[in-house]
PDB file of C-alpha atoms in Angstrom:
ATOM      1  CA  UNK A  52       0.000   0.000   0.000  1.00  0.00           C
ATOM      2  CA  UNK A  53       1.300   3.447  -0.935  1.00  0.00           C
ATOM      3  CA  UNK A  54       1.809   6.122   1.715  1.00  0.00           C
ATOM      4  CA  UNK A  55       1.520   9.691   0.497  1.00  0.00           C
ATOM      5  CA  UNK A  56       3.448  12.427   2.234  1.00  0.00           C
ATOM      6  CA  UNK A  57       1.848  15.763   3.210  1.00  0.00           C
ATOM      7  CA  UNK A  58       4.390  18.601   3.298  1.00  0.00           C
ATOM      8  CA  UNK A  59       4.523  22.105   4.700  1.00  0.00           C
ATOM      9  CA  UNK A  60       5.471  24.776   2.189  1.00  0.00           C
ATOM     10  CA  UNK A  61       8.958  26.208   2.553  1.00  0.00           C
ATOM     11  CA  UNK A  62       8.818  28.604  -0.384  1.00  0.00           C
ATOM     12  CA  UNK A  63      10.150  26.137  -2.973  1.00  0.00           C
ATOM     13  CA  UNK A  64       6.785  25.225  -4.564  1.00  0.00           C
ATOM     14  CA  UNK A  65       3.792  27.505  -5.146  1.00  0.00           C
ATOM     15  CA  UNK A  66       0.361  27.184  -6.656  1.00  0.00           C
ATOM     16  CA  UNK A  67      -0.741  28.546 -10.044  1.00  0.00           C
ATOM     17  CA  UNK A  68      -1.429  31.966  -8.551  1.00  0.00           C
ATOM     18  CA  UNK A  69       1.881  32.094  -6.777  1.00  0.00           C
ATOM     19  CA  UNK A  70       0.362  31.697  -3.293  1.00  0.00           C
ATOM     20  CA  UNK A  71       2.196  29.315  -0.960  1.00  0.00           C
ATOM     21  CA  UNK A  72       0.383  26.352   0.500  1.00  0.00           C
ATOM     22  CA  UNK A  73       0.120  25.532   4.193  1.00  0.00           C
ATOM     23  CA  UNK A  74       2.506  22.805   5.305  1.00  0.00           C
ATOM     24  CA  UNK A  75       2.419  19.817   7.589  1.00  0.00           C
ATOM     25  CA  UNK A  76       4.915  17.192   8.490  1.00  0.00           C
ATOM     26  CA  UNK A  77       4.757  13.927   6.479  1.00  0.00           C
ATOM     27  CA  UNK A  78       1.775  11.774   7.517  1.00  0.00           C
ATOM     28  CA  UNK A  79      -0.450   8.947   6.379  1.00  0.00           C
ATOM     29  CA  UNK A  80      -3.380  11.162   5.409  1.00  0.00           C
ATOM     30  CA  UNK A  81      -3.642   9.789   1.876  1.00  0.00           C
ATOM     31  CA  UNK A  82      -3.157   6.232   0.661  1.00  0.00           C
ATOM     32  CA  UNK A  83      -3.563   4.526  -2.705  1.00  0.00           C
ATOM     33  CA  UNK A  84      -3.885   0.810  -3.293  1.00  0.00           C
ATOM     34  CA  UNK A  85      -5.469  -1.532  -5.818  1.00  0.00           C
ATOM     35  CA  UNK A  86      -8.518  -3.667  -5.114  1.00  0.00           C
ATOM     36  CA  UNK A  87      -9.870  -6.046  -7.722  1.00  0.00           C
ATOM     37  CA  UNK A  88      -7.740  -4.301 -10.303  1.00  0.00           C
ATOM     38  CA  UNK A  89      -9.111  -0.788  -9.545  1.00  0.00           C
ATOM     39  CA  UNK A  90      -7.229   1.987  -7.728  1.00  0.00           C
ATOM     40  CA  UNK A  91      -8.723   3.071  -4.382  1.00  0.00           C
ATOM     41  CA  UNK A  92      -7.702   6.521  -3.140  1.00  0.00           C
ATOM     42  CA  UNK A  93      -8.221   7.027   0.600  1.00  0.00           C
ATOM     43  CA  UNK A  94      -7.936  10.497   2.157  1.00  0.00           C
ATOM     44  CA  UNK A  95      -9.186  12.445   5.175  1.00  0.00           C
ATOM     45  CA  UNK A  96     -11.919  14.980   4.431  1.00  0.00           C
ATOM     46  CA  UNK A  97     -10.721  18.286   5.905  1.00  0.00           C
ATOM     47  CA  UNK A  98     -14.063  19.544   7.254  1.00  0.00           C
ATOM     48  CA  UNK A  99     -15.563  16.297   8.522  1.00  0.00           C
ATOM     49  CA  UNK A 100     -12.225  14.758   9.608  1.00  0.00           C
ATOM     50  CA  UNK A 101     -13.387  11.415   8.240  1.00  0.00           C
ATOM     51  CA  UNK A 102     -11.506   8.901   6.152  1.00  0.00           C
ATOM     52  CA  UNK A 103     -13.152   8.401   2.764  1.00  0.00           C
ATOM     53  CA  UNK A 104     -12.345   5.958  -0.019  1.00  0.00           C
ATOM     54  CA  UNK A 105     -12.758   6.783  -3.682  1.00  0.00           C
ATOM     55  CA  UNK A 106     -12.705   3.891  -6.159  1.00  0.00           C
ATOM     56  CA  UNK A 107     -11.959   5.148  -9.664  1.00  0.00           C
ATOM     57  CA  UNK A 108     -12.162   3.479 -13.028  1.00  0.00           C
ATOM     58  CA  UNK A 109      -8.916   4.550 -14.706  1.00  0.00           C
ATOM     59  CA  UNK A 110     -10.046   4.142 -18.305  1.00  0.00           C
ATOM     60  CA  UNK A 111     -13.344   5.988 -17.722  1.00  0.00           C
ATOM     61  CA  UNK A 112     -12.964   8.408 -14.813  1.00  0.00           C
ATOM     62  CA  UNK A 113     -11.344  11.779 -15.508  1.00  0.00           C
ATOM     63  CA  UNK A 114      -9.427  13.993 -13.109  1.00  0.00           C
ATOM     64  CA  UNK A 115     -12.312  16.470 -13.079  1.00  0.00           C
ATOM     65  CA  UNK A 116     -14.820  13.750 -12.190  1.00  0.00           C
ATOM     66  CA  UNK A 117     -12.598  12.524  -9.333  1.00  0.00           C
ATOM     67  CA  UNK A 118     -12.225  16.051  -7.908  1.00  0.00           C
ATOM     68  CA  UNK A 119     -15.980  16.601  -8.164  1.00  0.00           C
ATOM     69  CA  UNK A 120     -16.557  13.403  -6.183  1.00  0.00           C
ATOM     70  CA  UNK A 121     -14.192  14.659  -3.480  1.00  0.00           C
ATOM     71  CA  UNK A 122     -15.923  18.058  -3.282  1.00  0.00           C
ATOM     72  CA  UNK A 123     -19.332  16.371  -3.277  1.00  0.00           C
ATOM     73  CA  UNK A 124     -18.357  14.343  -0.202  1.00  0.00           C
ATOM     74  CA  UNK A 125     -17.103  17.401   1.716  1.00  0.00           C
ATOM     75  CA  UNK A 126     -18.946  20.657   1.016  1.00  0.00           C
ATOM     76  CA  UNK A 127     -16.236  22.532   2.903  1.00  0.00           C
ATOM     77  CA  UNK A 128     -13.701  21.930   0.144  1.00  0.00           C
ATOM     78  CA  UNK A 129     -13.543  25.149  -1.829  1.00  0.00           C
ATOM     79  CA  UNK A 130     -10.643  24.224  -4.037  1.00  0.00           C
ATOM     80  CA  UNK A 131      -9.457  20.883  -5.407  1.00  0.00           C
ATOM     81  CA  UNK A 132      -6.856  20.677  -8.161  1.00  0.00           C
ATOM     82  CA  UNK A 133      -4.141  18.408  -9.472  1.00  0.00           C
ATOM     83  CA  UNK A 134      -0.686  19.572 -10.542  1.00  0.00           C
ATOM     84  CA  UNK A 135       2.245  17.855 -12.118  1.00  0.00           C
ATOM     85  CA  UNK A 136       5.536  17.720 -10.258  1.00  0.00           C
ATOM     86  CA  UNK A 137       6.800  20.721 -12.254  1.00  0.00           C
ATOM     87  CA  UNK A 138       3.901  22.880 -11.054  1.00  0.00           C
ATOM     88  CA  UNK A 139       1.809  22.767 -14.265  1.00  0.00           C
ATOM     89  CA  UNK A 140      -1.911  22.160 -13.792  1.00  0.00           C
ATOM     90  CA  UNK A 141      -3.344  18.852 -14.972  1.00  0.00           C
ATOM     91  CA  UNK A 142      -6.437  19.238 -17.182  1.00  0.00           C
ATOM     92  CA  UNK A 143      -9.762  18.066 -15.774  1.00  0.00           C
ATOM     93  CA  UNK A 144     -10.287  16.047 -18.975  1.00  0.00           C
ATOM     94  CA  UNK A 145      -7.215  13.896 -18.311  1.00  0.00           C
ATOM     95  CA  UNK A 146      -8.014  10.268 -17.607  1.00  0.00           C
ATOM     96  CA  UNK A 147      -7.048   8.896 -14.217  1.00  0.00           C
ATOM     97  CA  UNK A 148      -5.202   6.112 -16.010  1.00  0.00           C
ATOM     98  CA  UNK A 149      -2.797   8.700 -17.427  1.00  0.00           C
ATOM     99  CA  UNK A 150      -2.525  10.580 -14.135  1.00  0.00           C
ATOM    100  CA  UNK A 151      -1.592   7.462 -12.159  1.00  0.00           C
ATOM    101  CA  UNK A 152       1.347   6.763 -14.446  1.00  0.00           C
ATOM    102  CA  UNK A 153       3.494   9.510 -12.848  1.00  0.00           C
ATOM    103  CA  UNK A 154       3.899  11.400  -9.600  1.00  0.00           C
ATOM    104  CA  UNK A 155       1.575  14.359  -9.068  1.00  0.00           C
ATOM    105  CA  UNK A 156       0.393  16.819  -6.427  1.00  0.00           C
ATOM    106  CA  UNK A 157      -3.179  16.809  -5.110  1.00  0.00           C
ATOM    107  CA  UNK A 158      -4.197  20.222  -3.756  1.00  0.00           C
ATOM    108  CA  UNK A 159      -7.217  20.444  -1.429  1.00  0.00           C
ATOM    109  CA  UNK A 160      -7.922  24.000  -0.267  1.00  0.00           C
ATOM    110  CA  UNK A 161      -4.404  25.194   0.695  1.00  0.00           C
ATOM    111  CA  UNK A 162      -2.888  21.788   1.410  1.00  0.00           C
ATOM    112  CA  UNK A 163      -0.694  20.069  -1.152  1.00  0.00           C
ATOM    113  CA  UNK A 164      -0.295  16.290  -1.118  1.00  0.00           C
ATOM    114  CA  UNK A 165       2.692  14.862  -2.936  1.00  0.00           C
ATOM    115  CA  UNK A 166       1.508  11.596  -4.481  1.00  0.00           C
ATOM    116  CA  UNK A 167       3.610   8.788  -5.933  1.00  0.00           C
ATOM    117  CA  UNK A 168       1.212   6.199  -7.423  1.00  0.00           C
ATOM    118  CA  UNK A 169       2.223   2.573  -6.950  1.00  0.00           C
ATOM    119  CA  UNK A 170       3.139   0.447  -9.960  1.00  0.00           C
ATOM    120  CA  UNK A 171       0.289  -1.893 -10.772  1.00  0.00           C
ATOM    121  CA  UNK A 172       1.412  -5.485 -11.149  1.00  0.00           C
ATOM    122  CA  UNK A 173       0.674  -6.877 -14.568  1.00  0.00           C
ATOM    123  CA  UNK A 174      -1.418  -9.968 -14.802  1.00  0.00           C
ATOM    124  CA  UNK A 175       0.522 -13.108 -15.530  1.00  0.00           C
ATOM    125  CA  UNK A 176      -0.296 -15.002 -18.685  1.00  0.00           C
ATOM    126  CA  UNK A 177      -1.904 -17.789 -16.663  1.00  0.00           C
ATOM    127  CA  UNK A 178      -4.022 -15.306 -14.705  1.00  0.00           C
ATOM    128  CA  UNK A 179      -5.038 -13.533 -17.899  1.00  0.00           C
ATOM    129  CA  UNK A 180      -6.031 -16.846 -19.482  1.00  0.00           C
ATOM    130  CA  UNK A 181      -8.021 -17.737 -16.393  1.00  0.00           C
ATOM    131  CA  UNK A 182      -9.855 -14.401 -16.537  1.00  0.00           C
ATOM    132  CA  UNK A 183     -10.694 -14.950 -20.202  1.00  0.00           C
ATOM    133  CA  UNK A 184     -12.052 -18.401 -19.371  1.00  0.00           C
ATOM    134  CA  UNK A 185     -14.222 -16.920 -16.631  1.00  0.00           C
ATOM    135  CA  UNK A 186     -15.547 -14.247 -19.002  1.00  0.00           C
ATOM    136  CA  UNK A 187     -16.339 -16.908 -21.590  1.00  0.00           C
ATOM    137  CA  UNK A 188     -18.134 -19.013 -18.991  1.00  0.00           C
ATOM    138  CA  UNK A 189     -20.202 -16.044 -17.813  1.00  0.00           C
ATOM    139  CA  UNK A 190     -21.140 -15.288 -21.415  1.00  0.00           C
ATOM    140  CA  UNK A 191     -22.234 -18.871 -22.048  1.00  0.00           C
ATOM    141  CA  UNK A 192     -24.290 -18.879 -18.861  1.00  0.00           C
ATOM    142  CA  UNK A 193     -25.983 -15.641 -19.863  1.00  0.00           C
ATOM    143  CA  UNK A 194     -26.789 -17.021 -23.306  1.00  0.00           C
ATOM    144  CA  UNK A 195     -28.124 -20.266 -21.831  1.00  0.00           C
ATOM    145  CA  UNK A 196     -30.393 -18.394 -19.418  1.00  0.00           C
ATOM    146  CA  UNK A 197     -31.705 -15.720 -21.766  1.00  0.00           C
ATOM    147  CA  UNK A 198     -31.441 -17.140 -25.281  1.00  0.00           C
ATOM    148  CA  UNK A 199     -34.708 -19.067 -25.128  1.00  0.00           C
ATOM    149  CA  UNK A 200     -36.707 -15.976 -24.140  1.00  0.00           C
ATOM    150  CA  UNK A 201     -35.009 -14.000 -26.874  1.00  0.00           C
ATOM    151  CA  UNK A 202     -35.787 -16.731 -29.428  1.00  0.00           C
ATOM    152  CA  UNK A 203     -39.462 -16.821 -28.454  1.00  0.00           C
ATOM    153  CA  UNK A 204     -39.765 -13.042 -28.640  1.00  0.00           C
ATOM    154  CA  UNK A 205     -37.924 -12.884 -31.958  1.00  0.00           C
ATOM    155  CA  UNK A 206     -39.990 -15.743 -33.399  1.00  0.00           C
ATOM    156  CA  UNK A 207     -43.180 -13.939 -32.451  1.00  0.00           C
ATOM    157  CA  UNK A 208     -41.953 -10.777 -34.171  1.00  0.00           C
ATOM    158  CA  UNK A 209     -41.011 -12.684 -37.314  1.00  0.00           C
ATOM    159  CA  UNK A 210     -44.357 -14.462 -37.443  1.00  0.00           C
ATOM    160  CA  UNK A 211     -46.173 -11.146 -37.150  1.00  0.00           C
ATOM    161  CA  UNK A 212     -43.986  -9.726 -39.898  1.00  0.00           C
ATOM    162  CA  UNK A 213     -44.720 -12.731 -42.115  1.00  0.00           C
ATOM    163  CA  UNK A 214     -48.461 -12.344 -41.607  1.00  0.00           C
ATOM    164  CA  UNK A 215     -48.249  -8.648 -42.457  1.00  0.00           C
ATOM    165  CA  UNK A 216     -46.198  -9.270 -45.603  1.00  0.00           C
ATOM    166  CA  UNK A 217     -48.485 -12.074 -46.769  1.00  0.00           C
ATOM    167  CA  UNK A 218     -51.502  -9.823 -46.222  1.00  0.00           C
ATOM    168  CA  UNK A 219     -49.953  -7.148 -48.441  1.00  0.00           C
ATOM    169  CA  UNK A 220     -48.873  -9.674 -51.058  1.00  0.00           C
ATOM    170  CA  UNK A 221     -52.230 -11.450 -51.383  1.00  0.00           C
ATOM    171  CA  UNK A 222     -53.990  -8.857 -53.608  1.00  0.00           C
ATOM    172  CA  UNK A 223     -50.791  -8.329 -55.590  1.00  0.00           C
ATOM    173  CA  UNK A 224     -50.427 -12.071 -56.135  1.00  0.00           C
ATOM    174  CA  UNK A 225     -54.008 -12.289 -57.416  1.00  0.00           C
ATOM    175  CA  UNK A 226     -53.462  -9.372 -59.788  1.00  0.00           C
ATOM    176  CA  UNK A 227     -50.148 -10.820 -60.937  1.00  0.00           C
ATOM    177  CA  UNK A 228     -51.776 -14.210 -61.643  1.00  0.00           C
ATOM    178  CA  UNK A 229     -54.341 -12.547 -63.928  1.00  0.00           C
ATOM    179  CA  UNK A 230     -51.629 -10.573 -65.743  1.00  0.00           C
ATOM    180  CA  UNK A 231     -49.463 -13.683 -66.134  1.00  0.00           C
ATOM    181  CA  UNK A 232     -52.371 -15.659 -67.613  1.00  0.00           C
ATOM    182  CA  UNK A 233     -53.107 -12.866 -70.067  1.00  0.00           C
ATOM    183  CA  UNK A 234     -49.462 -12.459 -71.106  1.00  0.00           C
ATOM    184  CA  UNK A 235     -48.994 -16.208 -71.435  1.00  0.00           C
ATOM    185  CA  UNK A 236     -52.108 -16.515 -73.613  1.00  0.00           C
ATOM    186  CA  UNK A 237     -50.934 -13.707 -75.920  1.00  0.00           C
ATOM    187  CA  UNK A 238     -47.470 -15.243 -76.193  1.00  0.00           C
ATOM    188  CA  UNK A 239     -48.944 -18.641 -77.073  1.00  0.00           C
ATOM    189  CA  UNK A 240     -51.191 -17.077 -79.703  1.00  0.00           C
ATOM    190  CA  UNK A 241     -48.206 -15.288 -81.210  1.00  0.00           C
ATOM    191  CA  UNK A 242     -46.317 -18.601 -81.461  1.00  0.00           C
ATOM    192  CA  UNK A 243     -49.234 -20.280 -83.156  1.00  0.00           C
ATOM    193  CA  UNK A 244     -49.613 -17.339 -85.535  1.00  0.00           C
ATOM    194  CA  UNK A 245     -45.937 -17.674 -86.432  1.00  0.00           C
ATOM    195  CA  UNK A 246     -46.388 -21.384 -87.128  1.00  0.00           C
ATOM    196  CA  UNK A 247     -49.440 -20.671 -89.271  1.00  0.00           C
ATOM    197  CA  UNK A 248     -47.577 -18.024 -91.287  1.00  0.00           C
ATOM    198  CA  UNK A 249     -44.617 -20.354 -91.872  1.00  0.00           C
ATOM    199  CA  UNK A 250     -46.994 -23.136 -92.981  1.00  0.00           C
ATOM    200  CA  UNK A 251     -48.811 -20.735 -95.309  1.00  0.00           C
ATOM    201  CA  UNK A 252     -45.522 -19.567 -96.757  1.00  0.00           C
ATOM    202  CA  UNK A 253     -44.376 -23.128 -97.403  1.00  0.00           C
ATOM    203  CA  UNK A 254     -47.685 -24.046 -99.047  1.00  0.00           C
ATOM    204  CA  UNK A 255     -47.658 -20.912-101.230  1.00  0.00           C
ATOM    205  CA  UNK A 256     -44.121 -21.592-102.418  1.00  0.00           C
ATOM    206  CA  UNK A 257     -44.997 -25.200-103.251  1.00  0.00           C
ATOM    207  CA  UNK A 258     -48.134 -24.150-105.145  1.00  0.00           C
ATOM    208  CA  UNK A 259     -46.237 -21.515-107.112  1.00  0.00           C
ATOM    209  CA  UNK A 260     -43.391 -23.922-107.861  1.00  0.00           C
ATOM    210  CA  UNK A 261     -45.405 -26.936-109.138  1.00  0.00           C
ATOM    211  CA  UNK A 262     -48.701 -25.493-110.369  1.00  0.00           C
ATOM    212  CA  UNK A 263     -48.119 -21.896-111.438  1.00  0.00           C
ATOM    213  CA  UNK A 264     -44.453 -21.408-112.263  1.00  0.00           C
ATOM    214  CA  UNK A 265     -41.402 -23.620-112.485  1.00  0.00           C
ATOM    215  CA  UNK A 266     -38.464 -24.080-110.126  1.00  0.00           C
ATOM    216  CA  UNK A 267     -36.281 -21.941-112.382  1.00  0.00           C
ATOM    217  CA  UNK A 268     -38.516 -18.964-111.636  1.00  0.00           C
ATOM    218  CA  UNK A 269     -39.120 -19.673-107.933  1.00  0.00           C
ATOM    219  CA  UNK A 270     -35.514 -20.441-106.994  1.00  0.00           C
ATOM    220  CA  UNK A 271     -34.454 -16.742-106.865  1.00  0.00           C
ATOM    221  CA  UNK A 272     -37.627 -15.987-104.883  1.00  0.00           C
ATOM    222  CA  UNK A 273     -36.801 -18.576-102.221  1.00  0.00           C
ATOM    223  CA  UNK A 274     -33.222 -17.281-102.103  1.00  0.00           C
ATOM    224  CA  UNK A 275     -34.341 -13.747-101.310  1.00  0.00           C
ATOM    225  CA  UNK A 276     -36.862 -15.054 -98.782  1.00  0.00           C
ATOM    226  CA  UNK A 277     -34.032 -16.923 -97.008  1.00  0.00           C
ATOM    227  CA  UNK A 278     -31.782 -13.859 -97.170  1.00  0.00           C
ATOM    228  CA  UNK A 279     -34.575 -11.673 -95.790  1.00  0.00           C
ATOM    229  CA  UNK A 280     -35.064 -14.104 -92.894  1.00  0.00           C
ATOM    230  CA  UNK A 281     -31.329 -13.922 -92.117  1.00  0.00           C
ATOM    231  CA  UNK A 282     -31.527 -10.121 -92.142  1.00  0.00           C
ATOM    232  CA  UNK A 283     -34.483 -10.259 -89.744  1.00  0.00           C
ATOM    233  CA  UNK A 284     -32.584 -12.480 -87.308  1.00  0.00           C
ATOM    234  CA  UNK A 285     -29.556 -10.164 -87.487  1.00  0.00           C
ATOM    235  CA  UNK A 286     -31.786  -7.143 -86.852  1.00  0.00           C
ATOM    236  CA  UNK A 287     -33.147  -8.957 -83.771  1.00  0.00           C
ATOM    237  CA  UNK A 288     -29.582  -9.382 -82.500  1.00  0.00           C
ATOM    238  CA  UNK A 289     -28.755  -5.718 -83.140  1.00  0.00           C
ATOM    239  CA  UNK A 290     -31.835  -4.550 -81.223  1.00  0.00           C
ATOM    240  CA  UNK A 291     -31.751  -7.028 -78.310  1.00  0.00           C
ATOM    241  CA  UNK A 292     -28.020  -7.952 -78.129  1.00  0.00           C
ATOM    242  CA  UNK A 293     -29.147 -11.600 -77.922  1.00  0.00           C
ATOM    243  CA  UNK A 294     -29.191 -14.516 -80.333  1.00  0.00           C
ATOM    244  CA  UNK A 295     -32.561 -15.496 -81.737  1.00  0.00           C
ATOM    245  CA  UNK A 296     -33.125 -18.600 -79.612  1.00  0.00           C
ATOM    246  CA  UNK A 297     -36.738 -19.690 -79.477  1.00  0.00           C
ATOM    247  CA  UNK A 298     -37.082 -20.077 -75.665  1.00  0.00           C
ATOM    248  CA  UNK A 299     -35.354 -16.730 -75.067  1.00  0.00           C
ATOM    249  CA  UNK A 300     -37.461 -15.020 -77.705  1.00  0.00           C
ATOM    250  CA  UNK A 301     -40.620 -16.467 -76.121  1.00  0.00           C
ATOM    251  CA  UNK A 302     -39.606 -15.222 -72.640  1.00  0.00           C
ATOM    252  CA  UNK A 303     -38.789 -11.785 -74.023  1.00  0.00           C
ATOM    253  CA  UNK A 304     -42.168 -11.508 -75.692  1.00  0.00           C
ATOM    254  CA  UNK A 305     -43.885 -12.730 -72.518  1.00  0.00           C
ATOM    255  CA  UNK A 306     -42.169 -10.011 -70.465  1.00  0.00           C
ATOM    256  CA  UNK A 307     -43.154  -7.423 -73.040  1.00  0.00           C
ATOM    257  CA  UNK A 308     -46.830  -8.372 -72.716  1.00  0.00           C
ATOM    258  CA  UNK A 309     -46.526  -8.680 -68.932  1.00  0.00           C
ATOM    259  CA  UNK A 310     -45.121  -5.176 -68.331  1.00  0.00           C
ATOM    260  CA  UNK A 311     -47.507  -3.591 -70.805  1.00  0.00           C
ATOM    261  CA  UNK A 312     -50.471  -5.233 -69.071  1.00  0.00           C
ATOM    262  CA  UNK A 313     -49.071  -4.293 -65.618  1.00  0.00           C
ATOM    263  CA  UNK A 314     -48.865  -0.659 -66.632  1.00  0.00           C
ATOM    264  CA  UNK A 315     -52.487  -0.678 -67.797  1.00  0.00           C
ATOM    265  CA  UNK A 316     -53.732  -2.270 -64.562  1.00  0.00           C
ATOM    266  CA  UNK A 317     -51.417  -0.166 -62.315  1.00  0.00           C
ATOM    267  CA  UNK A 318     -49.569  -3.190 -60.973  1.00  0.00           C
ATOM    268  CA  UNK A 319     -46.457  -1.958 -59.095  1.00  0.00           C
ATOM    269  CA  UNK A 320     -43.786  -4.486 -60.027  1.00  0.00           C
ATOM    270  CA  UNK A 321     -41.062  -2.839 -57.895  1.00  0.00           C
ATOM    271  CA  UNK A 322     -43.211  -2.901 -54.758  1.00  0.00           C
ATOM    272  CA  UNK A 323     -44.154  -6.515 -55.431  1.00  0.00           C
ATOM    273  CA  UNK A 324     -40.477  -7.523 -55.779  1.00  0.00           C
ATOM    274  CA  UNK A 325     -39.582  -5.609 -52.594  1.00  0.00           C
ATOM    275  CA  UNK A 326     -42.297  -7.418 -50.625  1.00  0.00           C
ATOM    276  CA  UNK A 327     -41.175 -10.772 -52.016  1.00  0.00           C
ATOM    277  CA  UNK A 328     -37.573 -10.070 -50.967  1.00  0.00           C
ATOM    278  CA  UNK A 329     -38.700  -9.054 -47.466  1.00  0.00           C
ATOM    279  CA  UNK A 330     -40.810 -12.187 -47.206  1.00  0.00           C
ATOM    280  CA  UNK A 331     -37.920 -14.426 -48.251  1.00  0.00           C
ATOM    281  CA  UNK A 332     -35.594 -12.711 -45.763  1.00  0.00           C
ATOM    282  CA  UNK A 333     -38.110 -13.112 -42.932  1.00  0.00           C
ATOM    283  CA  UNK A 334     -38.652 -16.786 -43.765  1.00  0.00           C
ATOM    284  CA  UNK A 335     -34.893 -17.368 -43.824  1.00  0.00           C
ATOM    285  CA  UNK A 336     -34.495 -15.633 -40.457  1.00  0.00           C
ATOM    286  CA  UNK A 337     -37.277 -17.744 -38.998  1.00  0.00           C
ATOM    287  CA  UNK A 338     -35.685 -20.903 -40.375  1.00  0.00           C
ATOM    288  CA  UNK A 339     -32.352 -19.991 -38.800  1.00  0.00           C
ATOM    289  CA  UNK A 340     -34.034 -19.118 -35.508  1.00  0.00           C
ATOM    290  CA  UNK A 341     -35.678 -22.546 -35.326  1.00  0.00           C
ATOM    291  CA  UNK A 342     -32.371 -24.320 -35.958  1.00  0.00           C
ATOM    292  CA  UNK A 343     -30.113 -23.775 -32.902  1.00  0.00           C
ATOM    293  CA  UNK A 344     -27.049 -25.151 -34.682  1.00  0.00           C
ATOM    294  CA  UNK A 345     -27.283 -22.324 -37.244  1.00  0.00           C
ATOM    295  CA  UNK A 346     -27.877 -19.453 -34.847  1.00  0.00           C
ATOM    296  CA  UNK A 347     -24.332 -18.120 -35.019  1.00  0.00           C
ATOM    297  CA  UNK A 348     -23.707 -18.831 -38.690  1.00  0.00           C
ATOM    298  CA  UNK A 349     -24.102 -16.159 -41.387  1.00  0.00           C
ATOM    299  CA  UNK A 350     -26.635 -16.784 -44.141  1.00  0.00           C
ATOM    300  CA  UNK A 351     -23.938 -17.541 -46.722  1.00  0.00           C
ATOM    301  CA  UNK A 352     -22.427 -20.347 -44.615  1.00  0.00           C
ATOM    302  CA  UNK A 353     -25.858 -21.835 -43.951  1.00  0.00           C
ATOM    303  CA  UNK A 354     -26.661 -21.812 -47.666  1.00  0.00           C
ATOM    304  CA  UNK A 355     -23.348 -23.525 -48.435  1.00  0.00           C
ATOM    305  CA  UNK A 356     -23.985 -26.222 -45.826  1.00  0.00           C
ATOM    306  CA  UNK A 357     -27.524 -26.824 -47.077  1.00  0.00           C
TER     307      UNK A 357
END
């Protein structure tokens, strides 16, 4: 335990205003020691003549907060300041952790205490490991005691969110189903019309070749028809930046009909997609919540494992 000397002024050290401090012979008025890793400063309150202990948190408590605690305990203290050994005043915003690294002077009213903080023993590696194990055990106990309540509360919130999202999606799903049926019917009709036109073209060319004209006349016609078809396919690529593949062309035409119909019926596609994404996220969260082994895994790792 550290003993702090209290000294009478002999003219060698003065306060910030140049006024000398009263002096006393060295005594045990102030002591500093460590309890449970925290510094405890014990001093005698000048007015009440009582010993008082002040436990400070070095990494949180500032010098100003410590001095305010001292003045709050003894209303008779009119002045409480801290100075460095060279006489410069220590800022109230300085952390106690920094102050306790070096010697300093604690001034209460007109009495100056010369303080030499003790060196705090560092924790050994074994002690530090033991403390980490204790912290980990406390954390696991807390999780074991409170996780179930948290899961139930979170599950209830997710279920309410799912019900709300499904309620908003229901009319949109019904409207989307009608639009999809209409777009699909138009796309199918367009495919059948294309087949009918190609059949008509083939029949017309055969009729003109064998019954009206000869092959010598119709051969250039079929050539230009083939060349025109190639130009049409190339134009499709220039406009869409995609090859003319029948399934892709069908899907593109379906989307064209779908968005045109959605605009006429005021179907908000962006809002529908946003609700669907929120619903999928809520369902995934609920699935993770109901699987304890996945509680601490991110969504990407769970997807990879599934």
